[in-house]
Short mmCIF file of C-alpha atoms in Angstrom, two decimals:
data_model
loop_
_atom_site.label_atom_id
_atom_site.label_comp_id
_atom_site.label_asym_id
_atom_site.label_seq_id
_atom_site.Cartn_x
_atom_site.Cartn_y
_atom_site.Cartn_z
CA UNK A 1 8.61 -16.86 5.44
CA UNK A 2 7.88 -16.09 9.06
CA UNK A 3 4.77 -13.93 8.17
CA UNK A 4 3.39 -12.31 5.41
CA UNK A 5 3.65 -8.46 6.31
CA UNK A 6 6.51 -7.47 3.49
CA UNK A 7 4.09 -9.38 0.63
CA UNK A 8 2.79 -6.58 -1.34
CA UNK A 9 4.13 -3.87 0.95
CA UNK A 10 4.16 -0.50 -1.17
CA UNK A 11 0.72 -1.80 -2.34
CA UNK A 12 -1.54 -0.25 0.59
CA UNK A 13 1.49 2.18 1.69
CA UNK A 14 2.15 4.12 -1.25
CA UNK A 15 -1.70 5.48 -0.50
CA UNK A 16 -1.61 6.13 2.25
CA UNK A 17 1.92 8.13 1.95
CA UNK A 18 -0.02 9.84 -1.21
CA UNK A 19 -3.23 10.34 1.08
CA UNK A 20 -0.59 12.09 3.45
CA UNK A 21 1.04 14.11 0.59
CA UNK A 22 -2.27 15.31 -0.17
CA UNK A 23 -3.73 16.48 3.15
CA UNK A 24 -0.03 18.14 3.53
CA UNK A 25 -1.22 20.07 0.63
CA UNK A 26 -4.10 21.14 1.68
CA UNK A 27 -3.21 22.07 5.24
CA UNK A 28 -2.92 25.59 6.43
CA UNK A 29 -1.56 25.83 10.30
CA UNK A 30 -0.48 29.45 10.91
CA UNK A 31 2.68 29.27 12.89
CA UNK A 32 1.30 30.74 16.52
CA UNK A 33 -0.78 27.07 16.03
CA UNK A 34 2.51 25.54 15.97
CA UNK A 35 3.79 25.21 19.30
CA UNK A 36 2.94 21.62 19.83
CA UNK A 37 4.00 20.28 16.33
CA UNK A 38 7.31 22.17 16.64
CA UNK A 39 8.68 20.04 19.94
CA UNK A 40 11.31 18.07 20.20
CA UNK A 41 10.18 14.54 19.35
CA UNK A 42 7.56 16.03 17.16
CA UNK A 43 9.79 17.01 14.23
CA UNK A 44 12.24 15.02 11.78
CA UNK A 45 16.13 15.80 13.24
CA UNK A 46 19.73 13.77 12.06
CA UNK A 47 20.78 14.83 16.12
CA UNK A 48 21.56 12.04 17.76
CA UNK A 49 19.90 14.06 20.92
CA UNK A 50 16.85 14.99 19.08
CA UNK A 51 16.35 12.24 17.13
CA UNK A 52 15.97 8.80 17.15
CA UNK A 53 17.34 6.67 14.57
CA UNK A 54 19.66 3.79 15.16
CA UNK A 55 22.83 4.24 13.27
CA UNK A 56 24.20 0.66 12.89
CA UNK A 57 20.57 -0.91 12.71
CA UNK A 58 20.69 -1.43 8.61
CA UNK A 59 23.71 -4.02 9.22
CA UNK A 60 21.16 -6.22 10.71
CA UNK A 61 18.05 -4.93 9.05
CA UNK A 62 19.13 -4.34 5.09
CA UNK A 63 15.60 -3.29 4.15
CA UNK A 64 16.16 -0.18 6.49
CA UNK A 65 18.45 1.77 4.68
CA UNK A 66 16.02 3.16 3.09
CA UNK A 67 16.72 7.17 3.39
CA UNK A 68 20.10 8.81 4.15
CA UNK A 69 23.11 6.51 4.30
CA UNK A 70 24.87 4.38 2.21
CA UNK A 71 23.54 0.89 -0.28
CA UNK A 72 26.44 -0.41 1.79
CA UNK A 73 24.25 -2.36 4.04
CA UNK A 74 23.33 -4.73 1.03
CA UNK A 75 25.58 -8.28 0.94
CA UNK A 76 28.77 -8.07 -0.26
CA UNK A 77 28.74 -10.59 -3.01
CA UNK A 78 24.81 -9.12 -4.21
CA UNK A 79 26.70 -6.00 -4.68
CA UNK B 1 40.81 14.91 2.41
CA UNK B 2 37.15 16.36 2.38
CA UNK B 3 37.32 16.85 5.91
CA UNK B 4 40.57 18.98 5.35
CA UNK B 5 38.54 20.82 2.35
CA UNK B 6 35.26 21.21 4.65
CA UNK B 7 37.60 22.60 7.58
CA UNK B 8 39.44 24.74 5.28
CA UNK B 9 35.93 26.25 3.79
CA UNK B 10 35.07 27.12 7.30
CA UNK B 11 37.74 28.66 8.86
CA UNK B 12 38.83 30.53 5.70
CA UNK B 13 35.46 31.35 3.64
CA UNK B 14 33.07 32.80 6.22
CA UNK B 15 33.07 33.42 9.84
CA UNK B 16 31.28 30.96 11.81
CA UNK B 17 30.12 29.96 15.04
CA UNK B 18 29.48 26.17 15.71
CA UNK B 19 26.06 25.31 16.92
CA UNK B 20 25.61 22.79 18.65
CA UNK B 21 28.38 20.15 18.86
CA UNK B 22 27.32 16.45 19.29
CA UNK B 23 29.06 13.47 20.07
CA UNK B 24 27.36 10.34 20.65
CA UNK B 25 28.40 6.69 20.57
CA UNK B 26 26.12 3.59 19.75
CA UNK B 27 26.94 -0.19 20.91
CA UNK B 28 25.11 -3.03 19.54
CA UNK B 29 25.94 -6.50 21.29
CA UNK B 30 24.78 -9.81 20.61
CA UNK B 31 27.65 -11.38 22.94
CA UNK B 32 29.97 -13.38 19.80
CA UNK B 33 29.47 -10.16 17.55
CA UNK B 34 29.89 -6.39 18.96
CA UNK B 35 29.27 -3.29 16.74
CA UNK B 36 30.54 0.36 17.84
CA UNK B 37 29.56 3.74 16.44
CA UNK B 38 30.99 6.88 17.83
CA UNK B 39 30.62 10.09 16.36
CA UNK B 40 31.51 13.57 16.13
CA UNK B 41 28.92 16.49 14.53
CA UNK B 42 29.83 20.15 14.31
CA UNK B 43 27.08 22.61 12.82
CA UNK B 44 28.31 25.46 12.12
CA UNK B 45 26.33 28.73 11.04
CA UNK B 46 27.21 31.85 9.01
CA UNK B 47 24.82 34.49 7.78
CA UNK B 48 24.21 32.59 4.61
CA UNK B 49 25.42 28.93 5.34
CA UNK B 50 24.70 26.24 7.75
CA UNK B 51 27.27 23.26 7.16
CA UNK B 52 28.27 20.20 9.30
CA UNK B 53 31.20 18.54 9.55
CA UNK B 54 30.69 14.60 11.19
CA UNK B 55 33.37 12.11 12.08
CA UNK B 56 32.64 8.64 12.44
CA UNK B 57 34.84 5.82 14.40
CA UNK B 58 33.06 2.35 14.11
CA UNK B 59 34.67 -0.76 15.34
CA UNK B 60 33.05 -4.12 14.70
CA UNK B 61 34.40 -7.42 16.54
CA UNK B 62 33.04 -10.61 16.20
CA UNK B 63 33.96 -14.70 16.94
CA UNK B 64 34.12 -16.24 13.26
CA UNK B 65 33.26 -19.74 13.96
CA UNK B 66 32.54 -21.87 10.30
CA UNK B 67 30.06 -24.55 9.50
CA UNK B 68 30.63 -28.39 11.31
CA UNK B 69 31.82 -29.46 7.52
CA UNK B 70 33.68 -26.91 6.44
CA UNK B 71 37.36 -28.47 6.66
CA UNK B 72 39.13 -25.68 5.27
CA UNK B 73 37.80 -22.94 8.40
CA UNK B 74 39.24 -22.42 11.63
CA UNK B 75 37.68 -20.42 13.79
CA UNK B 76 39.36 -16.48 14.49
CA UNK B 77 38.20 -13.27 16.53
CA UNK B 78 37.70 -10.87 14.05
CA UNK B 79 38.62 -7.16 14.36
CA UNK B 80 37.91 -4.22 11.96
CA UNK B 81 37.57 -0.97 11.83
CA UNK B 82 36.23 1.83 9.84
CA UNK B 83 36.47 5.87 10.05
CA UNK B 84 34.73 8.39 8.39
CA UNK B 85 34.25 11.71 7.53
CA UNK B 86 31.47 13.83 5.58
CA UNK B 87 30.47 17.65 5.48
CA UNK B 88 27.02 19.12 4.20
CA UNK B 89 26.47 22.85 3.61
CA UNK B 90 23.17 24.44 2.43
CA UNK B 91 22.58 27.54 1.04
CA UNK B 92 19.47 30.12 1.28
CA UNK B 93 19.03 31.09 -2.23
CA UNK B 94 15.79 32.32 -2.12
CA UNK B 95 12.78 33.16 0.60
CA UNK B 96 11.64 29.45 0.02
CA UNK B 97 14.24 27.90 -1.55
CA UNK B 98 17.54 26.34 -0.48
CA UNK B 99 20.25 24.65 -1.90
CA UNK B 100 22.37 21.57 -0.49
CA UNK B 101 25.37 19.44 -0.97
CA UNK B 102 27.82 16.97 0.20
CA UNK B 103 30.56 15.04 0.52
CA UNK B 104 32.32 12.19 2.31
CA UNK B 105 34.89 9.64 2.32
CA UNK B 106 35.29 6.67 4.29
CA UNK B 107 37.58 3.21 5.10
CA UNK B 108 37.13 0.37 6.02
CA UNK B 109 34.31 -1.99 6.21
CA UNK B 110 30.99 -0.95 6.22
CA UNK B 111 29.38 -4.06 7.81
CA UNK B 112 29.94 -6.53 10.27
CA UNK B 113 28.77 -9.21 7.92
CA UNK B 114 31.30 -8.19 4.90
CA UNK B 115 34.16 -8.84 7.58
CA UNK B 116 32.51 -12.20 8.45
CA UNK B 117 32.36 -12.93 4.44
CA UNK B 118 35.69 -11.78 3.94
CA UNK B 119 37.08 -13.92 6.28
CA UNK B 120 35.18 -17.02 5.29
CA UNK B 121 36.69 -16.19 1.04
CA UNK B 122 40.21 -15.57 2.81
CA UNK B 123 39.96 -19.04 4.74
CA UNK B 124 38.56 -20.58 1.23
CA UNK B 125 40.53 -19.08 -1.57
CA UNK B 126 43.67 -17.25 -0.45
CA UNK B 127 45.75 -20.15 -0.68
CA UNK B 128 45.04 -22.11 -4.07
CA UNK B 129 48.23 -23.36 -5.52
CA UNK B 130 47.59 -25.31 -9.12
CA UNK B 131 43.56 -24.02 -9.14
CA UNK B 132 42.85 -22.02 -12.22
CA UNK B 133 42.13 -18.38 -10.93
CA UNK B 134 43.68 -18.66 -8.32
CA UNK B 135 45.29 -15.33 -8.79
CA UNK B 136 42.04 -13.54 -8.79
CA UNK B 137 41.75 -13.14 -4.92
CA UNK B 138 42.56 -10.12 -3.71
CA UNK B 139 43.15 -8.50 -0.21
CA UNK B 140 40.48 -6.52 0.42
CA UNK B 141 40.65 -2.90 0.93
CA UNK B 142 37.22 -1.26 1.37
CA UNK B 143 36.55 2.22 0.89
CA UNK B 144 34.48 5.03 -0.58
CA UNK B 145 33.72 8.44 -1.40
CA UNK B 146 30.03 10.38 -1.79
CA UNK B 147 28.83 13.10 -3.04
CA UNK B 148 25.13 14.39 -2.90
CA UNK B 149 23.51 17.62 -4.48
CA UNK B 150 19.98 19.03 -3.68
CA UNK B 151 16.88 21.73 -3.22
CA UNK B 152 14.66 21.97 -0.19
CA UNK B 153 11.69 24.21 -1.54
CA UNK B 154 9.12 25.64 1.22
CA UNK B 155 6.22 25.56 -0.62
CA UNK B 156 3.96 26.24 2.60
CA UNK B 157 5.71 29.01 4.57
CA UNK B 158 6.24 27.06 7.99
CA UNK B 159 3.98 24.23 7.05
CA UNK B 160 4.70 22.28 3.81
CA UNK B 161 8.49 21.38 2.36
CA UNK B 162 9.20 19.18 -0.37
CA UNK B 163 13.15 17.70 -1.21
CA UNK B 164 15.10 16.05 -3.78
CA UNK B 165 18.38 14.59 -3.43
CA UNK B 166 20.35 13.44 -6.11
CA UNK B 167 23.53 10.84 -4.95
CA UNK B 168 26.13 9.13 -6.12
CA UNK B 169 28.70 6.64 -4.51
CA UNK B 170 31.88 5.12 -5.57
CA UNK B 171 32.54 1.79 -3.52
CA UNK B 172 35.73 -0.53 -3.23
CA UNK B 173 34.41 -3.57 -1.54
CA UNK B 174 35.08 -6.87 -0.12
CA UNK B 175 34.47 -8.92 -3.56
CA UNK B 176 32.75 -11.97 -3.16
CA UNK B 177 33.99 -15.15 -4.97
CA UNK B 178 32.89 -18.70 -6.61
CA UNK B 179 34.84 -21.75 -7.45
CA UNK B 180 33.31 -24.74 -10.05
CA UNK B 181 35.50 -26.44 -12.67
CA UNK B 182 36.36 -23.59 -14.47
CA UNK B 183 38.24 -21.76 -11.45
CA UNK B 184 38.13 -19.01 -9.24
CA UNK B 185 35.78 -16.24 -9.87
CA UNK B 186 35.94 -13.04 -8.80
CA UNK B 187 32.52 -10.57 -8.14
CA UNK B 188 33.53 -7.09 -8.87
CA UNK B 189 35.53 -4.67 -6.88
CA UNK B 190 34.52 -1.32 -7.48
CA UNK B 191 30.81 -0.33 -7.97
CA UNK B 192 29.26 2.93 -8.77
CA UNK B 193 25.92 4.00 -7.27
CA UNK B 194 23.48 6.44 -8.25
CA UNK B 195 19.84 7.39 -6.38
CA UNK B 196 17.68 10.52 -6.21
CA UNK B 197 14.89 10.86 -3.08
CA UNK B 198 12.17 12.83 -3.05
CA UNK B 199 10.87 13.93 0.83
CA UNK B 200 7.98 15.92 1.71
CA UNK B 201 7.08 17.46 5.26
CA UNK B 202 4.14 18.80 6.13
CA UNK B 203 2.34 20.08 9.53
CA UNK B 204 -1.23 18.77 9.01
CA UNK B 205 -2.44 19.91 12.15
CA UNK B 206 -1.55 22.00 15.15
CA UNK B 207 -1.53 18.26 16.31
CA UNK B 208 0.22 16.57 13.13
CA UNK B 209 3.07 16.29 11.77
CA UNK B 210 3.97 14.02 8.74
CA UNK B 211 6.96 12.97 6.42
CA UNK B 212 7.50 11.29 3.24
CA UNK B 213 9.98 10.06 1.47
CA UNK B 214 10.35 8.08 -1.61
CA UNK B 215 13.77 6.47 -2.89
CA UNK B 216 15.36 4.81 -5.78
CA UNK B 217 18.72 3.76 -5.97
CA UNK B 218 21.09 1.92 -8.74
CA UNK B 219 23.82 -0.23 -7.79
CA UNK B 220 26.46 -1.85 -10.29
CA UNK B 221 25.03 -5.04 -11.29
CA UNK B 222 21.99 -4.87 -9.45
CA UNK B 223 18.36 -4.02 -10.00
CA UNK B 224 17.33 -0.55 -9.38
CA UNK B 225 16.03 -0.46 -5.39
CA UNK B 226 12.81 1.51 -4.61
CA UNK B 227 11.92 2.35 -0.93
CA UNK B 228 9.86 4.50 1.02
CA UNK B 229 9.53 5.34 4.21
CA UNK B 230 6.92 7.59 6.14
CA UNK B 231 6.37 9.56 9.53
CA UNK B 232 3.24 10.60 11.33
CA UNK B 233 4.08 12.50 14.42
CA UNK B 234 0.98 12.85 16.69
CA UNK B 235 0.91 15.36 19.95
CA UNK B 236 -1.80 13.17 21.52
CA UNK B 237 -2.26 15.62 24.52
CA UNK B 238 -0.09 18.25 25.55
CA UNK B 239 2.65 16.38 27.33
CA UNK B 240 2.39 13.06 25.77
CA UNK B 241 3.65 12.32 22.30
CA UNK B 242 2.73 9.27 19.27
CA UNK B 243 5.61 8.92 16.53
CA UNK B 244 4.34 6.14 13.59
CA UNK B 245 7.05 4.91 11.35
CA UNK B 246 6.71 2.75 8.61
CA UNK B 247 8.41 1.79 5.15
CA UNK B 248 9.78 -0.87 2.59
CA UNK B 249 11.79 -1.29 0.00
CA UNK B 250 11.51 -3.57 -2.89
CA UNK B 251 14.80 -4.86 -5.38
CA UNK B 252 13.94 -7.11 -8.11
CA UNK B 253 14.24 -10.12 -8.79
CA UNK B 254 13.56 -11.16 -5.24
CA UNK B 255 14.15 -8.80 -2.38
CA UNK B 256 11.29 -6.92 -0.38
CA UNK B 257 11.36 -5.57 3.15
CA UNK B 258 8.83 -3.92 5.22
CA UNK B 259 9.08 -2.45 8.83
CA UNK B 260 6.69 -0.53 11.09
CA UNK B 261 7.23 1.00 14.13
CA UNK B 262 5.57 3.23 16.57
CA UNK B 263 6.93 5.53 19.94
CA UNK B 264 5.40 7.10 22.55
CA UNK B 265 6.91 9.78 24.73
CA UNK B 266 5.89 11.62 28.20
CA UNK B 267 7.16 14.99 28.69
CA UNK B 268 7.81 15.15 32.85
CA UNK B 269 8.37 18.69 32.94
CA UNK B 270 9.96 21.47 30.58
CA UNK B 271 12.45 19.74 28.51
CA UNK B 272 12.81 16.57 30.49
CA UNK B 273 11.18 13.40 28.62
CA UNK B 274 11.16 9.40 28.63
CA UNK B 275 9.74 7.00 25.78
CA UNK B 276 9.39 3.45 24.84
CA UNK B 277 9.31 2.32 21.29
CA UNK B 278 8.72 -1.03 19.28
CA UNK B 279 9.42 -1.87 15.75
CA UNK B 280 8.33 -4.72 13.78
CA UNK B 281 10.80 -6.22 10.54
CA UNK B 282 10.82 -8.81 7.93
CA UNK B 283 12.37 -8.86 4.59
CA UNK B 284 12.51 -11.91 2.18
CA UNK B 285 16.25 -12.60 2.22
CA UNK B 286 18.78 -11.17 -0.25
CA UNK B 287 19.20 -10.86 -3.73
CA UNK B 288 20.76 -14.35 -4.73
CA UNK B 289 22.84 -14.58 -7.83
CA UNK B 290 25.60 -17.16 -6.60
CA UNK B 291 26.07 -20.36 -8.20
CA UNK B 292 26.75 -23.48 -6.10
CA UNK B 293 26.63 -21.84 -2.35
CA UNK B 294 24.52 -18.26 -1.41
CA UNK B 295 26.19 -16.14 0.50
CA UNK B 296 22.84 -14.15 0.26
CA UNK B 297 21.02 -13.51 3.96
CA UNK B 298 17.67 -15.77 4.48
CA UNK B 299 14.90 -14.40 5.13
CA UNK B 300 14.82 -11.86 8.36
CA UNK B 301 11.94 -11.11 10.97
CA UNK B 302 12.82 -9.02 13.97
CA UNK B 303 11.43 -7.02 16.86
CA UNK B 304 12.81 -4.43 18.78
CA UNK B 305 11.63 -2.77 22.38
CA UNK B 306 13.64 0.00 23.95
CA UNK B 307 13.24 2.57 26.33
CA UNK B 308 15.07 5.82 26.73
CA UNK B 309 15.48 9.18 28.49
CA UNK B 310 16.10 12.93 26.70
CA UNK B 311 16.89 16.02 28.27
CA UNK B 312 16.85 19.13 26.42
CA UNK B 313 18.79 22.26 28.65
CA UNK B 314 19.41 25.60 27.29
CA UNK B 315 23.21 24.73 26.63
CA UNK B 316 23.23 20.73 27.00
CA UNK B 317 21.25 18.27 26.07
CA UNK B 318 21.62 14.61 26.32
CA UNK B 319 19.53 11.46 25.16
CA UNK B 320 20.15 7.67 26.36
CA UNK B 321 18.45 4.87 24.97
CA UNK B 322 18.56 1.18 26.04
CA UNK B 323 16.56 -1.75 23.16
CA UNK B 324 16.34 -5.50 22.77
CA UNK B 325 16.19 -6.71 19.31
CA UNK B 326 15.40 -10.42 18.42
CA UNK B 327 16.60 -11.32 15.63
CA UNK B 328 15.12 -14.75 13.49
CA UNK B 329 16.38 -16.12 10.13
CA UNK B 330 14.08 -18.12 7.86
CA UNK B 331 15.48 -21.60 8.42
CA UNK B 332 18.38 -22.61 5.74
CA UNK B 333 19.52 -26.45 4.99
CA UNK B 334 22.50 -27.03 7.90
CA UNK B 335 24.27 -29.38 5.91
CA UNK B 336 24.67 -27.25 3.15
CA UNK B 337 24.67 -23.78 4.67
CA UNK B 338 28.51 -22.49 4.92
CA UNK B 339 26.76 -19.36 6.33
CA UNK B 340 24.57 -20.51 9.31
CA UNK B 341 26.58 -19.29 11.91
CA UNK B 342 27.08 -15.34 10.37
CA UNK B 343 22.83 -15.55 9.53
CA UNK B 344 22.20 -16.90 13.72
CA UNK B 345 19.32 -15.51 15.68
CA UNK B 346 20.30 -13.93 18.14
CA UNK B 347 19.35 -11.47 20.72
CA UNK B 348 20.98 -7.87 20.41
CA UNK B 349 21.02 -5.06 22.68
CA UNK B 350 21.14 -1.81 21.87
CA UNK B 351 22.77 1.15 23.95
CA UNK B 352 22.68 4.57 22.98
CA UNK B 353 24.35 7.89 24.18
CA UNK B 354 24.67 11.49 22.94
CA UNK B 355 25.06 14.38 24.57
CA UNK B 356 25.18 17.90 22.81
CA UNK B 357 26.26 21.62 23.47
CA UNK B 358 24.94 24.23 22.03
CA UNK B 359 27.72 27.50 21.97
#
C-alpha cells in the first residue's frame, strides 16, 4: 500500500469523535451566541447549495459511503 | 410508485407549500469514463410535516477496452442509465423529539464500475454452448427499493441533537460470475441490507460546531461494515470559515478505508462566499472472495483540490464547484489482471452546479 494512513484508522479516531461527543455534552451556547455557528457553511445540510458533498464520489472512493446513501458503491461480485 | 404515493400524501393529506426547490447536476470526467448526476429536491412544509420528494437522473458512459490477453473481449462504448426517486417526511412529536422516515426506489445501475463488470461477464459467459452452467447467466436488471425509519431527539435545546436511523435495502444486482472445471457459477442476485447510524450534533462553541456519526451496515454474504465519519466546523474569524472532515470504515476480512479532508471559506460580503477544499483517501482494496481471477478493486489512494463559489439571495441561491481528483491503484500483476483497465489511474474532474428557490 501507497501509505499507511487507513492502518488502524478508528484506533485514534473513535477518541477523538468520543472526546467530541463529550465536550458536545457539556457545552451550553445560548442561542443569541449562535450567530456565527448557525451560517451557511457552518452547519451540516443534504442542499446541494448549502452543502458540500459530492454525490457520485463513493463510485470511485468505496470507503466513502459511509453515512446516507446506499452499500451500492461496494463491487458487484463482493456483494 | 413511491414517488406517486409521496405526491399523493402531499397534495391530498395536508396543505403545503414547497420550500425551497433545488435542482443541481454533478459531472465527473476522467475523459474514457463520464459520470452524470442531475437532480430534483422539493421540501415541502405543513404545520406538522416537513417532507422531500428528490428525483435523480444519472447517466454513466464509459470506453470498455479489455486486457492485451483477453481473446474473448472486444472493446464497446458503454451506456447506462439509472433514475430514481425517494421521499422523507418527519414528524414533530414532541418539544424535542421528532420522528422520520423514508422511502425510495430506483433502476438501473448504481455504479460505473458494475456496468464495466457487467460487460466484461457478458463478453465472457453469455455465449457458452456445451459448458456446464452455462444457463446460469443472466441479463442483468438492477434495481432497488429502501426504506428507513428514525428519531432525532434535541437533547440540548438549540445546541446538542443526537439520531438513529434504522435502514434496510433490497438490491437486484449485476451478479458476478466464476468458471473452473465444474462450470459456470453464479454470485447471487438479490441481496438484502440492513444498518442502523447513530449521529450526534453539537454547537461546542459560539465558534464550534461538530458532528458525529457512527455506522454499521449488513450486506448478504458479507461481513457486517462499521464506519464513522466526523465534522468540526470552525468560524475562525468572522468572515472566514474552517470545515475538518474525517472518517473510515472497516469490513472484515480485509477492507479498511480512511479519508480526511479539510475546507476553508471567505465570506466577500452578505451571502456571497468562495472556498477551496482538499481531501486525502486510501482504502486497502476490496473484499476478495473470487476464486481464480478478483474482480475486487486494488488498493486506492486519491487526492482531491477544488474550488468553488456560493451565493445565498433571499429567493435564489446558487453554488458552483470545480475539483481535480487523482486517482492511484496499488499496482496489480498485468499479465494476469483482466481488470487493469476498469482499476486505471486516472485524473477526474469534478463540476458541480445547483441552484435553489426558495417560494
Amino acid at each position: 500500500m501507497k501509505t499507511a494512513l487507513h492502518r488502524g484508522v478508528l484506533s485514534p479516531f473513535l477518541p477523538v469523535a468520543f472526546l467530541m461527543l463529550l465536550l458536545g455534552g457539556c457545552a451550553n451556547v445560548p442561542v443569541y451566541e449562535q450567530g456565527l455557528v448557525s451560517k451557511v457553511g457552518m452547519t451540516r445540510s443534504d442542499s446541494m447549495v448549502q452543502g458540500d458533498r459530492v454525490n457520485l464520489l463513493p463510485q470511485i472512493e468505496p470507503g466513502s459511503a459511509v453515512s446516507g446513501g446506499a452499500v451500492a458503491a461496494g463491487c458487484t461480485v463482493c456483494r | 410508485m413511491v414517488g406517486l404515493f409521496a405526491l399523493s400524501c402531499l397534495t391530498a393529506g395536508f396543505a403545503v407549500s414547497p420550500n425551497p426547490l433545488e435542482v443541481g447536476g454533478e459531472l465527473v470526467d476522467a475523459g474514457d469514463v463520464t459520470l452524470f448526476q442531475g437532480s430534483w429536491v422539493g421540501d415541502f412544509v405543513s404545520e406538522d410535516w416537513e417532507s422531500s420528494l428528490s428525483l435523480a437522473y444519472g447517466h454513466y458512459s464509459m470506453n470498455y477496452v479489455p486486457a492485451p490477453f483477453d481473446f474473448r473481449g472486444m472493446d464497446r462504448r458503454l451506456n447506462e442509465t439509472n433514475l430514481a426517486v425517494q421521499f422523507n417526511t418527519q414528524k414533530q412529536v414532541k418539544n424535542n423529539l421528532s420522528l422520520m422516515g423514508g422511502a425510495g426506489v430506483y433502476d438501473g445501475f448504481t455504479n460505473y464500475r458494475s456496468v464495466w463488470l457487467d460487460e466484461y461477464f457478458r463478453q465472457q459467459y453469455s455465449d457458452l454452448p456445451g459448458v456446464p452452467g452455462a444457463e446460469n447467466y443472466v441479463v442483468a436488471d438492477p434495481k432497488g427499493v429502501n426504506a428507513t425509519v428514525g428519531a432525532r431527539w434535541e437533547y440540548k435545546p438549540g445546541t446538542g441533537f443526537a439520531q438513529i436511523d434504522l435502514s434496510w435495502l433490497e438490491d437486484d444486482v449485476s451478479p458476478g460470475y466464476e468458471i473452473d472445471f465444474d462450470g459456470l457459477r453464479r454470485g447471487k442476485i438479490h441481496l438484502h441490507t440492513g444498518s442502523v447510524s447513530i449521529s450526534t450534533e453539537n454547537v461546542l462553541t459560539p465558534r464550534l460546531r461538530s458532528y458525529v456519526s457512527l455506522r454499521s451496515s449488513k450486506t448478504s454474504e458479507r461481513f457486517t461494515r462499521y464506519g464513522a465519519d466526523a465534522s468540526l466546523y470552525v468560524a475562525v474569524v468572522d468572515d472566514w470559515i474552517m470545515r475538518w472532515n474525517a472518517g473510515g470504515a472497516t469490513e472484515n476480512p480485509q477492507f479498511e478505508a480512511a479519508y480526511i479532508g479539510l475546507a476553508l471559506e471567505h465570506q466577500i460580503e452578505e451571502g456571497v462566499s468562495w472556498f477551496v477544499d482538499g481531501r486525502y483517501y486510501d482504502d486497502t482494496g476490496e473484499i476478495e472472495n473470487a476464486l481464480l481471477f478478483t474482480t475486487a478493486a486494488p488498493g486506492l489512494a486519491s487526492e482531491r483540490f477544488g474550488l468553488g463559489f456560493r451565493w445565498i439571495g433571499d429567493n435564489w441561491s446558487s453554488r458552483f464547484y470545480l475539483a481535480r481528483l487523482r486517482t492511484d491503484y496499488d499496482p496489480t500483476r498485468k499479465d494476469l489482471d483482466f481488470f487493469q483497465n476498469l482499476y486505471l489511474d486516472r485524473d477526474w474532474n469534478i463540476i458541480q452546479v445547483a441552484i435553489s428557490r426558495s417560494l
